[in-house]
Structure formats: structure tokens, C-alpha cells
Amino acid sequence: MNDFLTVGQLITCINSALTSEPSLRNCAVLGEVSALQVREPHIYFQLKDTEGCIDCALFGYKRQSFVPKAGDKIIAIGTPDVYRVNGKLSFKIVKISLFGIGELLKKIEE
């Protein structure tokens, strides 16, 4: 028996812990959109507030009733995920809705 995990096994364990945690499955997160990139048919962006930032992916964004833009304050429903290839934590969004104009954008506009 080995006293170590491979990198892939570690990422699998972390991802399993994240996706099996009931409070993290389809959780709603409030934040402001920044660094938005469209890569058809998906969009990638950061969701941030004054306390933190997380990379997000919205696959098949054209199926959504609302498409975010930089500076939007949104509520994103999804599940955290660790991408095996690079070990990065991200938030996979399944539903998105507008909450208002983000505080960070307001400060820039003032």
C-alpha cells in the first residue's frame, strides 16, 4: 500500500468532497462579473466581491434567459469544481440572473 496519492487522485478526492457536499451542490452565489470572455458556445468570467474571487464557467450560455456583462451583479447557481488538467478551482454555473449593478463598477463610474 502506498503512503501517497498521485496528483490526479488528489484532485479526484478534492472534487469528490466538493461535489458531494450538499450545501455546495447547486448553491446560489452573489457577486460581480469581471474579466468576461466569450468562447462560443460558452462564457468564462470571474465572480468577485470585496472578500474574494472565483473563476466561473457558463456552458451553453445562449440557453440562459439572461447573458451577463462585465460589471453586472448577479446570482449564479452552480457547483464548485476542480479542473483536473490544471488543478484550478472554478464554479460551474447552471443558472444565472441579474441582481443589479456591481459595487466595483459603481466605484469606477464615480
PDB file of C-alpha atoms in Angstrom:
ATOM      1  CA  MET A   1       0.000   0.000   0.000  1.00  0.00           C
ATOM      2  CA  ASN A   2       1.311   3.460  -0.976  1.00  0.00           C
ATOM      3  CA  ASP A   3       1.589   6.291   1.536  1.00  0.00           C
ATOM      4  CA  PHE A   4       0.924   8.888  -1.145  1.00  0.00           C
ATOM      5  CA  LEU A   5      -1.626   9.994  -3.716  1.00  0.00           C
ATOM      6  CA  THR A   6      -0.931  10.821  -7.298  1.00  0.00           C
ATOM      7  CA  VAL A   7      -1.817  14.355  -8.382  1.00  0.00           C
ATOM      8  CA  GLY A   8      -4.809  13.009 -10.279  1.00  0.00           C
ATOM      9  CA  GLN A   9      -6.001  11.072  -7.221  1.00  0.00           C
ATOM     10  CA  LEU A  10      -5.676  14.169  -5.042  1.00  0.00           C
ATOM     11  CA  ILE A  11      -7.721  16.268  -7.464  1.00  0.00           C
ATOM     12  CA  THR A  12     -10.321  13.497  -7.707  1.00  0.00           C
ATOM     13  CA  CYS A  13     -10.612  13.365  -3.902  1.00  0.00           C
ATOM     14  CA  ILE A  14     -10.942  17.145  -3.628  1.00  0.00           C
ATOM     15  CA  ASN A  15     -13.529  17.247  -6.410  1.00  0.00           C
ATOM     16  CA  SER A  16     -15.494  14.401  -4.826  1.00  0.00           C
ATOM     17  CA  ALA A  17     -15.549  16.223  -1.490  1.00  0.00           C
ATOM     18  CA  LEU A  18     -16.768  19.418  -3.164  1.00  0.00           C
ATOM     19  CA  THR A  19     -19.436  17.820  -5.330  1.00  0.00           C
ATOM     20  CA  SER A  20     -20.758  15.532  -2.596  1.00  0.00           C
ATOM     21  CA  GLU A  21     -21.206  18.342  -0.055  1.00  0.00           C
ATOM     22  CA  PRO A  22     -24.988  19.070  -0.095  1.00  0.00           C
ATOM     23  CA  SER A  23     -24.587  22.758   0.738  1.00  0.00           C
ATOM     24  CA  LEU A  24     -22.342  23.246  -2.314  1.00  0.00           C
ATOM     25  CA  ARG A  25     -24.495  21.463  -4.895  1.00  0.00           C
ATOM     26  CA  ASN A  26     -26.496  23.988  -6.888  1.00  0.00           C
ATOM     27  CA  CYS A  27     -25.704  26.729  -4.399  1.00  0.00           C
ATOM     28  CA  ALA A  28     -26.561  30.361  -5.159  1.00  0.00           C
ATOM     29  CA  VAL A  29     -23.658  32.823  -5.119  1.00  0.00           C
ATOM     30  CA  LEU A  30     -23.936  36.609  -5.286  1.00  0.00           C
ATOM     31  CA  GLY A  31     -21.109  38.545  -6.920  1.00  0.00           C
ATOM     32  CA  GLU A  32     -19.965  40.914  -9.638  1.00  0.00           C
ATOM     33  CA  VAL A  33     -18.893  39.781 -13.114  1.00  0.00           C
ATOM     34  CA  SER A  34     -15.425  40.749 -14.333  1.00  0.00           C
ATOM     35  CA  ALA A  35     -12.868  39.561 -16.906  1.00  0.00           C
ATOM     36  CA  LEU A  36     -15.641  38.121 -19.088  1.00  0.00           C
ATOM     37  CA  GLN A  37     -14.554  36.124 -22.148  1.00  0.00           C
ATOM     38  CA  VAL A  38     -16.851  34.598 -24.746  1.00  0.00           C
ATOM     39  CA  ARG A  39     -15.631  31.350 -26.289  1.00  0.00           C
ATOM     40  CA  GLU A  40     -18.617  30.098 -28.230  1.00  0.00           C
ATOM     41  CA  PRO A  41     -20.765  28.460 -27.055  1.00  0.00           C
ATOM     42  CA  HIS A  42     -19.529  29.166 -23.517  1.00  0.00           C
ATOM     43  CA  ILE A  43     -18.560  32.182 -21.445  1.00  0.00           C
ATOM     44  CA  TYR A  44     -15.927  32.385 -18.759  1.00  0.00           C
ATOM     45  CA  PHE A  45     -15.580  35.116 -16.158  1.00  0.00           C
ATOM     46  CA  GLN A  46     -14.620  35.917 -12.609  1.00  0.00           C
ATOM     47  CA  LEU A  47     -17.252  36.378  -9.950  1.00  0.00           C
ATOM     48  CA  LYS A  48     -15.999  38.646  -7.195  1.00  0.00           C
ATOM     49  CA  ASP A  49     -16.865  40.754  -4.213  1.00  0.00           C
ATOM     50  CA  THR A  50     -14.776  42.610  -1.655  1.00  0.00           C
ATOM     51  CA  GLU A  51     -13.877  39.339   0.086  1.00  0.00           C
ATOM     52  CA  GLY A  52     -12.935  37.038  -2.763  1.00  0.00           C
ATOM     53  CA  CYS A  53     -12.922  35.952  -6.388  1.00  0.00           C
ATOM     54  CA  ILE A  54     -13.641  32.701  -8.239  1.00  0.00           C
ATOM     55  CA  ASP A  55     -13.333  31.698 -11.885  1.00  0.00           C
ATOM     56  CA  CYS A  56     -16.671  30.720 -13.427  1.00  0.00           C
ATOM     57  CA  ALA A  57     -17.837  28.827 -16.479  1.00  0.00           C
ATOM     58  CA  LEU A  58     -21.281  29.084 -18.049  1.00  0.00           C
ATOM     59  CA  PHE A  59     -21.625  26.404 -20.714  1.00  0.00           C
ATOM     60  CA  GLY A  60     -24.169  26.945 -23.478  1.00  0.00           C
ATOM     61  CA  TYR A  61     -24.843  30.500 -22.302  1.00  0.00           C
ATOM     62  CA  LYS A  62     -27.298  31.234 -25.129  1.00  0.00           C
ATOM     63  CA  ARG A  63     -29.821  28.930 -23.449  1.00  0.00           C
ATOM     64  CA  GLN A  64     -29.977  31.333 -20.486  1.00  0.00           C
ATOM     65  CA  SER A  65     -32.686  33.981 -20.261  1.00  0.00           C
ATOM     66  CA  PHE A  66     -30.007  36.483 -19.214  1.00  0.00           C
ATOM     67  CA  VAL A  67     -26.454  36.892 -20.522  1.00  0.00           C
ATOM     68  CA  PRO A  68     -24.121  38.722 -18.104  1.00  0.00           C
ATOM     69  CA  LYS A  69     -21.726  41.506 -18.939  1.00  0.00           C
ATOM     70  CA  ALA A  70     -18.771  42.890 -17.009  1.00  0.00           C
ATOM     71  CA  GLY A  71     -19.923  44.920 -14.014  1.00  0.00           C
ATOM     72  CA  ASP A  72     -23.251  43.113 -13.569  1.00  0.00           C
ATOM     73  CA  LYS A  73     -24.103  41.975 -10.063  1.00  0.00           C
ATOM     74  CA  ILE A  74     -25.559  38.505 -10.456  1.00  0.00           C
ATOM     75  CA  ILE A  75     -26.847  35.490  -8.623  1.00  0.00           C
ATOM     76  CA  ALA A  76     -25.221  32.387 -10.082  1.00  0.00           C
ATOM     77  CA  ILE A  77     -26.453  28.897  -9.286  1.00  0.00           C
ATOM     78  CA  GLY A  78     -23.954  26.119  -9.729  1.00  0.00           C
ATOM     79  CA  THR A  79     -21.409  23.798  -8.179  1.00  0.00           C
ATOM     80  CA  PRO A  80     -17.703  24.254  -7.442  1.00  0.00           C
ATOM     81  CA  ASP A  81     -15.372  22.061  -9.442  1.00  0.00           C
ATOM     82  CA  VAL A  82     -11.639  21.398  -9.681  1.00  0.00           C
ATOM     83  CA  TYR A  83     -10.441  21.105 -13.270  1.00  0.00           C
ATOM     84  CA  ARG A  84      -8.197  18.052 -13.423  1.00  0.00           C
ATOM     85  CA  VAL A  85      -5.854  19.379 -16.125  1.00  0.00           C
ATOM     86  CA  ASN A  86      -4.633  22.424 -14.185  1.00  0.00           C
ATOM     87  CA  GLY A  87      -5.933  21.870 -10.644  1.00  0.00           C
ATOM     88  CA  LYS A  88      -7.840  25.170 -10.638  1.00  0.00           C
ATOM     89  CA  LEU A  89     -10.991  25.672  -8.629  1.00  0.00           C
ATOM     90  CA  SER A  90     -13.906  27.086 -10.589  1.00  0.00           C
ATOM     91  CA  PHE A  91     -17.657  27.476 -10.294  1.00  0.00           C
ATOM     92  CA  LYS A  92     -19.736  25.698 -12.957  1.00  0.00           C
ATOM     93  CA  ILE A  93     -22.903  27.719 -13.410  1.00  0.00           C
ATOM     94  CA  VAL A  94     -26.212  26.201 -14.480  1.00  0.00           C
ATOM     95  CA  LYS A  95     -28.469  29.235 -13.998  1.00  0.00           C
ATOM     96  CA  ILE A  96     -27.824  32.949 -13.801  1.00  0.00           C
ATOM     97  CA  SER A  97     -29.922  36.026 -13.015  1.00  0.00           C
ATOM     98  CA  LEU A  98     -29.295  39.756 -12.771  1.00  0.00           C
ATOM     99  CA  PHE A  99     -29.241  41.282  -9.281  1.00  0.00           C
ATOM    100  CA  GLY A 100     -28.144  44.825 -10.211  1.00  0.00           C
ATOM    101  CA  ILE A 101     -25.058  46.911 -10.920  1.00  0.00           C
ATOM    102  CA  GLY A 102     -21.944  45.782  -9.099  1.00  0.00           C
ATOM    103  CA  GLU A 103     -20.260  47.900  -6.429  1.00  0.00           C
ATOM    104  CA  LEU A 104     -16.887  47.623  -8.139  1.00  0.00           C
ATOM    105  CA  LEU A 105     -18.357  49.048 -11.372  1.00  0.00           C
ATOM    106  CA  LYS A 106     -20.100  51.833  -9.426  1.00  0.00           C
ATOM    107  CA  LYS A 107     -16.758  52.906  -7.932  1.00  0.00           C
ATOM    108  CA  ILE A 108     -15.137  53.012 -11.368  1.00  0.00           C
ATOM    109  CA  GLU A 109     -18.002  55.093 -12.793  1.00  0.00           C
ATOM    110  CA  GLU A 110     -17.854  57.653  -9.960  1.00  0.00           C
TER     111      GLU A 110
END
